């Protein structure tokens, strides 16, 4: 799970874990959320568009937060769990299915 908005990311993580623990038919094993390092994208620009005047600078940064959740279950169980939760806008979900 990746997002720039930390609150929505944590909400989706909590909903995903709660949905997995409420799933009685498949009984998936849940590990996580594991907090990955935050990526900080920084841009420094001049405030004046023409380049004249005092040399003042603006600093902008974009933080990208990542979480990893391991669900040990079949692929249809993972599909059912992820389809039942409501995804927040701005949260990207990447599902990787590992073969045993």
PDB file of C-alpha atoms in Angstrom:
ATOM      1  CA  UNK A   1       0.000   0.000   0.000  1.00  0.00           C
ATOM      2  CA  UNK A   2       1.355   3.440  -0.922  1.00  0.00           C
ATOM      3  CA  UNK A   3      -0.055   6.910  -0.363  1.00  0.00           C
ATOM      4  CA  UNK A   4       0.903  10.529   0.251  1.00  0.00           C
ATOM      5  CA  UNK A   5      -1.879  10.885   2.839  1.00  0.00           C
ATOM      6  CA  UNK A   6      -0.922   9.063   6.044  1.00  0.00           C
ATOM      7  CA  UNK A   7      -4.389   9.029   7.657  1.00  0.00           C
ATOM      8  CA  UNK A   8      -6.093   7.405   4.675  1.00  0.00           C
ATOM      9  CA  UNK A   9      -3.265   4.869   4.370  1.00  0.00           C
ATOM     10  CA  UNK A  10      -3.584   3.842   8.019  1.00  0.00           C
ATOM     11  CA  UNK A  11      -7.387   3.589   7.643  1.00  0.00           C
ATOM     12  CA  UNK A  12      -7.108   1.259   4.645  1.00  0.00           C
ATOM     13  CA  UNK A  13      -4.516  -0.864   6.515  1.00  0.00           C
ATOM     14  CA  UNK A  14      -6.802  -1.170   9.544  1.00  0.00           C
ATOM     15  CA  UNK A  15      -9.823  -2.030   7.359  1.00  0.00           C
ATOM     16  CA  UNK A  16      -7.823  -4.641   5.440  1.00  0.00           C
ATOM     17  CA  UNK A  17      -6.574  -6.333   8.613  1.00  0.00           C
ATOM     18  CA  UNK A  18     -10.031  -6.212  10.220  1.00  0.00           C
ATOM     19  CA  UNK A  19     -11.592  -7.714   7.080  1.00  0.00           C
ATOM     20  CA  UNK A  20      -8.991 -10.487   7.020  1.00  0.00           C
ATOM     21  CA  UNK A  21      -9.522 -11.345  10.682  1.00  0.00           C
ATOM     22  CA  UNK A  22     -13.313 -11.401  10.232  1.00  0.00           C
ATOM     23  CA  UNK A  23     -12.982 -13.880   7.343  1.00  0.00           C
ATOM     24  CA  UNK A  24     -13.883 -17.221   8.949  1.00  0.00           C
ATOM     25  CA  UNK A  25     -14.201 -19.337   5.825  1.00  0.00           C
ATOM     26  CA  UNK A  26     -10.547 -19.134   4.674  1.00  0.00           C
ATOM     27  CA  UNK A  27      -8.850 -18.200   8.004  1.00  0.00           C
ATOM     28  CA  UNK A  28      -5.933 -16.238   6.523  1.00  0.00           C
ATOM     29  CA  UNK A  29      -2.783 -15.537   8.506  1.00  0.00           C
ATOM     30  CA  UNK A  30      -2.054 -11.811   8.669  1.00  0.00           C
ATOM     31  CA  UNK A  31       1.355 -10.211   9.230  1.00  0.00           C
ATOM     32  CA  UNK A  32       1.738  -6.471   9.285  1.00  0.00           C
ATOM     33  CA  UNK A  33       1.411  -3.673   8.531  1.00  0.00           C
ATOM     34  CA  UNK A  34       5.162  -3.343   8.131  1.00  0.00           C
ATOM     35  CA  UNK A  35       6.141   0.308   7.806  1.00  0.00           C
ATOM     36  CA  UNK A  36       8.620   0.801   4.989  1.00  0.00           C
ATOM     37  CA  UNK A  37      10.893   3.875   4.867  1.00  0.00           C
ATOM     38  CA  UNK A  38       9.164   7.080   3.769  1.00  0.00           C
ATOM     39  CA  UNK A  39      10.378   8.407   0.443  1.00  0.00           C
ATOM     40  CA  UNK A  40      10.851  12.187   0.471  1.00  0.00           C
ATOM     41  CA  UNK A  41      10.899  13.945  -2.887  1.00  0.00           C
ATOM     42  CA  UNK A  42      12.385  17.442  -2.515  1.00  0.00           C
ATOM     43  CA  UNK A  43      12.337  20.378  -4.942  1.00  0.00           C
ATOM     44  CA  UNK A  44      14.077  23.707  -4.298  1.00  0.00           C
ATOM     45  CA  UNK A  45      13.099  26.611  -6.592  1.00  0.00           C
ATOM     46  CA  UNK A  46      13.668  30.355  -6.758  1.00  0.00           C
ATOM     47  CA  UNK A  47      10.734  32.500  -5.607  1.00  0.00           C
ATOM     48  CA  UNK A  48      11.168  35.146  -8.293  1.00  0.00           C
ATOM     49  CA  UNK A  49      10.316  34.037 -11.827  1.00  0.00           C
ATOM     50  CA  UNK A  50      12.567  36.615 -13.531  1.00  0.00           C
ATOM     51  CA  UNK A  51      15.682  35.956 -11.445  1.00  0.00           C
ATOM     52  CA  UNK A  52      16.119  39.536 -10.208  1.00  0.00           C
ATOM     53  CA  UNK A  53      15.959  40.709  -6.617  1.00  0.00           C
ATOM     54  CA  UNK A  54      17.149  38.961  -3.518  1.00  0.00           C
ATOM     55  CA  UNK A  55      17.963  35.317  -3.863  1.00  0.00           C
ATOM     56  CA  UNK A  56      15.120  33.692  -1.912  1.00  0.00           C
ATOM     57  CA  UNK A  57      14.249  30.062  -2.293  1.00  0.00           C
ATOM     58  CA  UNK A  58      11.132  27.921  -1.780  1.00  0.00           C
ATOM     59  CA  UNK A  59      11.470  24.334  -0.611  1.00  0.00           C
ATOM     60  CA  UNK A  60       8.761  21.779  -1.368  1.00  0.00           C
ATOM     61  CA  UNK A  61       8.640  18.127  -0.450  1.00  0.00           C
ATOM     62  CA  UNK A  62       6.311  15.226  -1.179  1.00  0.00           C
ATOM     63  CA  UNK A  63       6.279  12.312   1.254  1.00  0.00           C
ATOM     64  CA  UNK A  64       5.313   8.857   0.029  1.00  0.00           C
ATOM     65  CA  UNK A  65       4.401   6.407   2.799  1.00  0.00           C
ATOM     66  CA  UNK A  66       4.446   2.627   2.250  1.00  0.00           C
ATOM     67  CA  UNK A  67       2.985  -0.284   4.195  1.00  0.00           C
ATOM     68  CA  UNK A  68       3.348  -4.019   3.525  1.00  0.00           C
ATOM     69  CA  UNK A  69       0.748  -6.535   4.720  1.00  0.00           C
ATOM     70  CA  UNK A  70       1.286 -10.288   4.307  1.00  0.00           C
ATOM     71  CA  UNK A  71      -1.865 -12.375   3.873  1.00  0.00           C
ATOM     72  CA  UNK A  72      -1.204 -16.109   3.814  1.00  0.00           C
ATOM     73  CA  UNK A  73      -4.325 -17.356   2.046  1.00  0.00           C
ATOM     74  CA  UNK A  74      -5.517 -18.553  -1.346  1.00  0.00           C
ATOM     75  CA  UNK A  75      -5.835 -16.089  -4.211  1.00  0.00           C
ATOM     76  CA  UNK A  76      -9.646 -16.127  -4.179  1.00  0.00           C
ATOM     77  CA  UNK A  77      -9.623 -15.403  -0.428  1.00  0.00           C
ATOM     78  CA  UNK A  78      -7.326 -12.409  -0.963  1.00  0.00           C
ATOM     79  CA  UNK A  79      -9.570 -11.211  -3.792  1.00  0.00           C
ATOM     80  CA  UNK A  80     -12.632 -11.475  -1.573  1.00  0.00           C
ATOM     81  CA  UNK A  81     -10.953  -9.627   1.311  1.00  0.00           C
ATOM     82  CA  UNK A  82      -9.667  -6.776  -0.867  1.00  0.00           C
ATOM     83  CA  UNK A  83     -12.973  -6.366  -2.699  1.00  0.00           C
ATOM     84  CA  UNK A  84     -15.006  -5.947   0.498  1.00  0.00           C
ATOM     85  CA  UNK A  85     -13.079  -2.990   1.941  1.00  0.00           C
ATOM     86  CA  UNK A  86     -13.642   0.599   0.809  1.00  0.00           C
ATOM     87  CA  UNK A  87     -10.494   2.105  -0.685  1.00  0.00           C
ATOM     88  CA  UNK A  88      -9.693   5.695   0.178  1.00  0.00           C
ATOM     89  CA  UNK A  89      -8.847   8.041  -2.701  1.00  0.00           C
ATOM     90  CA  UNK A  90      -5.105   8.419  -3.146  1.00  0.00           C
ATOM     91  CA  UNK A  91      -4.176   4.991  -1.771  1.00  0.00           C
ATOM     92  CA  UNK A  92      -2.539   2.626  -4.255  1.00  0.00           C
ATOM     93  CA  UNK A  93      -2.857  -1.099  -3.589  1.00  0.00           C
ATOM     94  CA  UNK A  94      -0.496  -3.577  -5.199  1.00  0.00           C
ATOM     95  CA  UNK A  95      -1.272  -7.267  -4.772  1.00  0.00           C
ATOM     96  CA  UNK A  96       1.491  -9.798  -5.379  1.00  0.00           C
ATOM     97  CA  UNK A  97       0.601 -13.485  -5.284  1.00  0.00           C
ATOM     98  CA  UNK A  98       3.531 -15.739  -4.402  1.00  0.00           C
ATOM     99  CA  UNK A  99       3.527 -19.332  -5.562  1.00  0.00           C
ATOM    100  CA  UNK A 100       4.487 -21.916  -2.934  1.00  0.00           C
TER     101      UNK A 100
END
